[in-house]
Amino acid sequence: MGKVLVVGAGGVSSVAVHKMAMNPEIFSEIHLASRTKSKCDDIAAEVKKRTGVAIATYGLDAMDVAATAALIRETGVSLVVNLALPYQDLALMDACLEAGVNYLDTANYEPEDEAKFEYSWQWAYQDKFKAAGLTAILGSGFDPGVTSVFATWLKKHKLDGIRQLDILDCNGGDNGLPFATNFNPEINIREVTAPARHWENGQWVESPAMSTKVPFDFPGVGEKNMYLMYHEELESLSTHNPEIERARFWMTFGDAYINHVTVLENVGMTSIQPVMHNGVEIIPLQFLKTVLPNPGDLGAKTVGKTCIGDIATGPAKDGSGEKTFYIYNICDHEECYAEVGSQAVAYTTGVPAMIGAAQVLLGNWTAPGVWNMEQLDPDHYMEMLNRHGLPWQVVELDAPAAF
Ligand code: NDP
């Protein structure tokens, strides 16, 4: 039993708050704060309608550390769940330290004026959280999040180590729109236009964005083209599993998505450098976010499934030589919408955020310090995935990934 403050009132937050309300024996009180209070009120009204649980709401600028710390003290929560944007991570970690509570997020810190994905800023908080006796959990979404827990579970139960790891993220959903991102468009486009990078033999290998395309037959979805990308968990997984020889991240995109992003990039609309427009300074990518569909509104329109998982190769625990396992979840957009009013991309992030928060409140993940998901015991988290809407399967493959 514990009290939680969720910050941010977008697509992911809506799912996480619904799922927290469905588990009142773990989340005894839920407080929801975001920049625009009316968005918190909308979520609270939906949650009340579906579950009968009342949620307290607040307007808050999470960049204001003193205001956040005051709200934490006023509400008496023991955990802050950061479902705002990656730009707010450090301010929210500071507020948690100031008010003496635990912290959890789903995406690593990014400076707003630089699309730079690395954990250095948040890892620098290790000593402060340790000294304060507080726990900070980084990246409890699906990827990062569940994909790292999958890798740790395989290492705990099936493999003595991981030699090769491929993370495969497929969204086989269709929302009928010519172009829409399935989570925050600004964060999504920053990610997909960054150069691809993977870990190989102790170093990073860089290639141009979207230059490596491979078809893959995804369980529950069928064949889709997936593209090699950089994704933040590659850094933490290769750091915390030094035996990994090669770690790669792949995401599927349709041809229409690639064409739109290419055109938008060519005309300068994905830039994060400020430009003057009619005497007002604007950032093209932020303006683009304003005109694109809100991912939180796509739920009712989206059909199809997601399939996200890991293919890992390494020495088998039973001494039978090298083995390869594929561990994945399949999630249906329409089923998510029926349950919590959101599409599967928000669902597959919001449910793991709730489960990570539950691990802290239940006392399973309480070591003081700053932790990535692969550093924590996976068993209860994996069991909760099965019970709370994201069941997983593990199959043995005949051979290591051949792509
Ligand atoms: P949204 O843009 O839908 O929601 C973000 C929310 O944060 C909005 O309600 C926004 O308020 C609020 N916010 C922004 N700035 C501030 C601020 N200064 N103070 C208070 N609130 C603020 O994003 P998503 O729900 O799609 O994504 C949420 C997070 O989840 C992101 O960090 C994203 O990167 C991460 N994510 C992680 C995934 C994973 O698998 N690990 C997958 C998908 C997303 P307002 O409405 O007023 O703008």
Tab-separated table of N, CA and C and ligand atoms in Angstrom, residues 7-14 33-37 39-40 43 59-64 68 82-89 92 105-108 110 139-146 169 182-185 187-188 191 231-233 289 294-296 308 343 345-346 348-350 352, ligand 1:
chain	number	residue	atom	x	y	z
A	7	VAL	N	3.296	12.516	-12.551
A	7	VAL	CA	3.475	13.822	-13.197
A	7	VAL	C	3.392	13.636	-14.703
A	8	GLY	N	2.564	14.468	-15.364
A	8	GLY	CA	2.326	14.332	-16.804
A	8	GLY	C	0.936	13.771	-17.018
A	9	ALA	N	0.228	14.293	-18.027
A	9	ALA	CA	-1.155	13.846	-18.260
A	9	ALA	C	-1.383	13.572	-19.742
A	10	GLY	N	-0.431	12.841	-20.348
A	10	GLY	CA	-0.566	12.468	-21.749
A	10	GLY	C	-1.069	11.038	-21.891
A	11	GLY	N	-0.776	10.441	-23.059
A	11	GLY	CA	-1.276	9.104	-23.371
A	11	GLY	C	-0.779	8.046	-22.399
A	12	VAL	N	0.515	8.089	-22.080
A	12	VAL	CA	1.093	7.062	-21.205
A	12	VAL	C	0.537	7.213	-19.790
A	13	SER	N	0.469	8.446	-19.321
A	13	SER	CA	-0.047	8.715	-17.978
A	13	SER	C	-1.473	8.191	-17.827
A	14	SER	N	-2.301	8.431	-18.844
A	14	SER	CA	-3.700	7.998	-18.746
A	14	SER	C	-3.789	6.488	-18.493
A	33	ALA	N	-0.527	15.279	-11.388
A	33	ALA	CA	-0.192	16.693	-11.631
A	33	ALA	C	0.409	16.842	-13.021
A	34	SER	N	0.071	17.927	-13.695
A	34	SER	CA	0.696	18.196	-14.989
A	34	SER	C	0.607	19.685	-15.286
A	35	ARG	N	1.259	20.093	-16.393
A	35	ARG	CA	1.299	21.512	-16.757
A	35	ARG	C	-0.113	22.054	-16.968
A	36	THR	N	-0.959	21.247	-17.639
A	36	THR	CA	-2.323	21.691	-17.921
A	36	THR	C	-3.274	20.900	-17.026
A	37	LYS	N	-3.817	21.559	-15.999
A	37	LYS	CA	-4.620	20.819	-15.004
A	37	LYS	C	-5.849	20.163	-15.643
A	39	LYS	N	-6.152	18.632	-18.323
A	39	LYS	CA	-5.867	17.290	-18.862
A	39	LYS	C	-5.856	16.249	-17.732
A	40	CYS	N	-5.397	16.668	-16.538
A	40	CYS	CA	-5.442	15.761	-15.368
A	40	CYS	C	-6.906	15.493	-15.011
A	43	ILE	N	-8.466	12.944	-17.329
A	43	ILE	CA	-8.061	11.558	-16.996
A	43	ILE	C	-8.796	11.111	-15.737
A	59	GLY	N	-2.337	21.481	-11.097
A	59	GLY	CA	-1.532	22.093	-12.147
A	59	GLY	C	-0.118	22.250	-11.614
A	60	LEU	N	0.892	21.844	-12.397
A	60	LEU	CA	2.281	21.905	-11.910
A	60	LEU	C	3.238	22.060	-13.085
A	61	ASP	N	4.184	23.009	-12.958
A	61	ASP	CA	5.300	23.029	-13.903
A	61	ASP	C	6.427	22.227	-13.268
A	62	ALA	N	6.683	21.050	-13.832
A	62	ALA	CA	7.656	20.138	-13.230
A	62	ALA	C	9.083	20.666	-13.299
A	63	MET	N	9.329	21.730	-14.072
A	63	MET	CA	10.671	22.322	-14.102
A	63	MET	C	10.913	23.157	-12.833
A	64	ASP	N	9.845	23.447	-12.102
A	64	ASP	CA	9.938	24.235	-10.868
A	64	ASP	C	10.134	23.262	-9.690
A	68	THR	N	7.383	21.491	-7.059
A	68	THR	CA	7.153	20.033	-7.060
A	68	THR	C	7.420	19.456	-5.674
A	82	ASN	N	7.276	9.728	-13.055
A	82	ASN	CA	7.461	10.796	-14.045
A	82	ASN	C	6.990	10.326	-15.417
A	83	LEU	N	5.798	10.763	-15.821
A	83	LEU	CA	5.273	10.438	-17.154
A	83	LEU	C	5.077	11.723	-17.951
A	84	ALA	N	5.904	12.731	-17.615
A	84	ALA	CA	5.957	13.959	-18.421
A	84	ALA	C	6.951	13.689	-19.548
A	85	LEU	N	7.775	14.635	-19.904
A	85	LEU	CA	8.693	14.427	-21.020
A	85	LEU	C	10.120	14.238	-20.503
A	86	PRO	N	11.018	13.686	-21.329
A	86	PRO	CA	12.392	13.444	-20.857
A	86	PRO	C	13.074	14.727	-20.361
A	87	TYR	N	12.650	15.895	-20.858
A	87	TYR	CA	13.275	17.162	-20.426
A	87	TYR	C	13.077	17.394	-18.935
A	88	GLN	N	12.048	16.814	-18.332
A	88	GLN	CA	11.728	17.084	-16.923
A	88	GLN	C	12.443	16.130	-15.949
A	89	ASP	N	13.176	15.128	-16.467
A	89	ASP	CA	13.719	14.085	-15.586
A	89	ASP	C	14.567	14.654	-14.448
A	92	LEU	N	12.709	16.666	-11.797
A	92	LEU	CA	11.885	15.809	-10.932
A	92	LEU	C	12.762	14.976	-9.993
A	105	ASP	N	10.851	6.716	-13.833
A	105	ASP	CA	10.468	7.308	-15.128
A	105	ASP	C	10.437	6.258	-16.221
A	106	THR	N	10.161	6.717	-17.471
A	106	THR	CA	10.089	5.769	-18.595
A	106	THR	C	11.023	6.155	-19.743
A	107	ALA	N	11.770	7.254	-19.605
A	107	ALA	CA	12.632	7.690	-20.714
A	107	ALA	C	13.798	8.485	-20.157
A	108	ASN	N	14.994	8.329	-20.762
A	108	ASN	CA	16.158	9.007	-20.176
A	108	ASN	C	16.188	10.491	-20.511
A	110	GLU	N	16.857	14.091	-21.718
A	110	GLU	CA	17.380	14.713	-22.943
A	110	GLU	C	17.382	16.213	-22.715
A	139	GLY	N	13.525	4.213	-16.631
A	139	GLY	CA	13.097	3.540	-17.859
A	139	GLY	C	12.146	2.379	-17.672
A	140	SER	N	11.071	2.543	-16.885
A	140	SER	CA	10.106	1.447	-16.723
A	140	SER	C	8.922	1.589	-17.680
A	141	GLY	N	9.236	1.639	-18.989
A	141	GLY	CA	8.197	1.557	-20.019
A	141	GLY	C	8.321	0.194	-20.686
A	142	PHE	N	8.063	0.107	-22.012
A	142	PHE	CA	8.315	-1.189	-22.659
A	142	PHE	C	9.728	-1.245	-23.191
A	143	ASP	N	10.111	-0.193	-23.970
A	143	ASP	CA	11.502	-0.152	-24.421
A	143	ASP	C	12.000	1.286	-24.389
A	144	PRO	N	12.761	1.685	-23.362
A	144	PRO	CA	13.333	0.823	-22.334
A	144	PRO	C	12.293	0.402	-21.302
A	145	GLY	N	12.605	-0.705	-20.655
A	145	GLY	CA	11.743	-1.197	-19.591
A	145	GLY	C	11.628	-2.703	-19.701
A	146	VAL	N	10.488	-3.139	-20.232
A	146	VAL	CA	10.218	-4.575	-20.292
A	146	VAL	C	11.313	-5.300	-21.086
A	169	ASP	N	11.049	-4.075	-32.064
A	169	ASP	CA	9.828	-3.353	-31.698
A	169	ASP	C	8.967	-3.181	-32.936
A	182	ASN	N	2.917	7.429	-32.806
A	182	ASN	CA	2.074	6.761	-31.815
A	182	ASN	C	2.434	7.113	-30.376
A	183	PHE	N	3.482	7.930	-30.165
A	183	PHE	CA	3.617	8.613	-28.879
A	183	PHE	C	4.103	10.014	-29.179
A	184	ASN	N	4.370	10.800	-28.154
A	184	ASN	CA	4.692	12.226	-28.333
A	184	ASN	C	5.500	12.474	-29.617
A	185	PRO	N	4.940	13.213	-30.604
A	185	PRO	CA	5.592	13.352	-31.906
A	185	PRO	C	6.983	13.983	-31.833
A	187	ILE	N	9.219	13.809	-29.351
A	187	ILE	CA	10.201	12.836	-28.839
A	187	ILE	C	10.414	11.746	-29.893
A	188	ASN	N	9.332	11.287	-30.518
A	188	ASN	CA	9.409	10.210	-31.513
A	188	ASN	C	10.274	10.628	-32.703
A	191	GLU	N	13.935	10.878	-32.029
A	191	GLU	CA	14.537	9.549	-31.924
A	191	GLU	C	14.821	8.957	-33.312
A	231	HIS	N	18.725	3.191	-29.552
A	231	HIS	CA	17.724	3.326	-28.504
A	231	HIS	C	18.457	3.280	-27.178
A	232	GLU	N	17.960	4.070	-26.212
A	232	GLU	CA	18.740	4.325	-25.010
A	232	GLU	C	19.121	3.086	-24.193
A	233	GLU	N	18.281	2.033	-24.227
A	233	GLU	CA	18.620	0.884	-23.380
A	233	GLU	C	19.869	0.148	-23.858
A	289	LYS	N	4.714	19.327	-33.993
A	289	LYS	CA	3.940	18.581	-32.979
A	289	LYS	C	2.537	19.179	-32.842
A	294	ASN	N	-2.844	14.186	-32.150
A	294	ASN	CA	-2.440	13.864	-30.788
A	294	ASN	C	-2.489	12.338	-30.624
A	295	PRO	N	-1.329	11.703	-30.322
A	295	PRO	CA	-1.327	10.239	-30.195
A	295	PRO	C	-2.373	9.738	-29.199
A	296	GLY	N	-2.641	10.548	-28.176
A	296	GLY	CA	-3.631	10.157	-27.170
A	296	GLY	C	-5.035	10.020	-27.744
A	308	ILE	N	6.564	-6.749	-29.343
A	308	ILE	CA	7.879	-6.220	-28.931
A	308	ILE	C	8.590	-7.289	-28.108
A	343	GLN	N	-4.625	3.489	-27.143
A	343	GLN	CA	-4.044	2.520	-28.082
A	343	GLN	C	-2.876	1.771	-27.425
A	345	VAL	N	0.362	1.489	-27.951
A	345	VAL	CA	1.695	2.030	-27.668
A	345	VAL	C	1.691	2.731	-26.301
A	346	ALA	N	0.613	3.482	-26.029
A	346	ALA	CA	0.496	4.084	-24.694
A	346	ALA	C	0.307	2.967	-23.650
A	348	THR	N	1.349	-0.235	-23.740
A	348	THR	CA	2.565	-1.028	-23.467
A	348	THR	C	3.610	-0.208	-22.719
A	349	THR	N	3.428	1.099	-22.602
A	349	THR	CA	4.324	1.913	-21.769
A	349	THR	C	3.709	2.161	-20.388
A	350	GLY	N	2.406	2.449	-20.364
A	350	GLY	CA	1.749	2.795	-19.102
A	350	GLY	C	1.632	1.613	-18.149
A	352	PRO	N	3.745	-1.087	-17.850
A	352	PRO	CA	5.036	-1.293	-17.163
A	352	PRO	C	5.377	-0.174	-16.175
B	1	NDP	P1	2.556	13.271	-24.023
B	1	NDP	O1	3.173	14.383	-24.785
B	1	NDP	O2	1.258	12.695	-24.453
B	1	NDP	O3	2.393	13.702	-22.488
B	1	NDP	C1	3.388	14.410	-21.796
B	1	NDP	C2	2.725	15.139	-20.653
B	1	NDP	O4	3.733	15.830	-19.905
B	1	NDP	C3	1.720	16.200	-21.104
B	1	NDP	O5	0.561	16.082	-20.306
B	1	NDP	C4	2.445	17.507	-20.842
B	1	NDP	O6	1.631	18.587	-20.516
B	1	NDP	C5	3.267	17.135	-19.612
B	1	NDP	N1	4.355	18.084	-19.436
B	1	NDP	C6	5.243	18.532	-20.351
B	1	NDP	N2	6.048	19.450	-19.804
B	1	NDP	C7	5.693	19.563	-18.509
B	1	NDP	C8	6.146	20.343	-17.427
B	1	NDP	N3	7.171	21.199	-17.550
B	1	NDP	N4	5.513	20.216	-16.248
B	1	NDP	C9	4.469	19.371	-16.080
B	1	NDP	N5	4.003	18.595	-17.067
B	1	NDP	C10	4.593	18.704	-18.269
B	1	NDP	O7	3.670	12.111	-23.946
B	1	NDP	P2	3.447	10.528	-23.846
B	1	NDP	O8	2.406	10.232	-22.847
B	1	NDP	O9	3.362	9.984	-25.206
B	1	NDP	O10	4.871	10.092	-23.252
B	1	NDP	C11	5.185	10.284	-21.881
B	1	NDP	C12	6.606	9.806	-21.610
B	1	NDP	O11	6.707	8.419	-21.908
B	1	NDP	C13	7.675	10.506	-22.471
B	1	NDP	O12	8.794	10.763	-21.664
B	1	NDP	C14	8.026	9.463	-23.506
B	1	NDP	O13	9.335	9.614	-23.987
B	1	NDP	C15	7.880	8.199	-22.691
B	1	NDP	N6	7.674	6.984	-23.495
B	1	NDP	C16	8.386	5.870	-23.152
B	1	NDP	C17	8.229	4.704	-23.858
B	1	NDP	C18	8.928	3.454	-23.409
B	1	NDP	O14	8.580	2.371	-23.886
B	1	NDP	N7	9.867	3.507	-22.486
B	1	NDP	C19	7.347	4.611	-25.028
B	1	NDP	C20	6.556	5.813	-25.246
B	1	NDP	C21	6.759	6.955	-24.521
B	1	NDP	P3	0.818	19.429	-21.632
B	1	NDP	O15	-0.293	18.510	-21.986
B	1	NDP	O16	0.406	20.659	-20.955
B	1	NDP	O17	1.785	19.642	-22.765
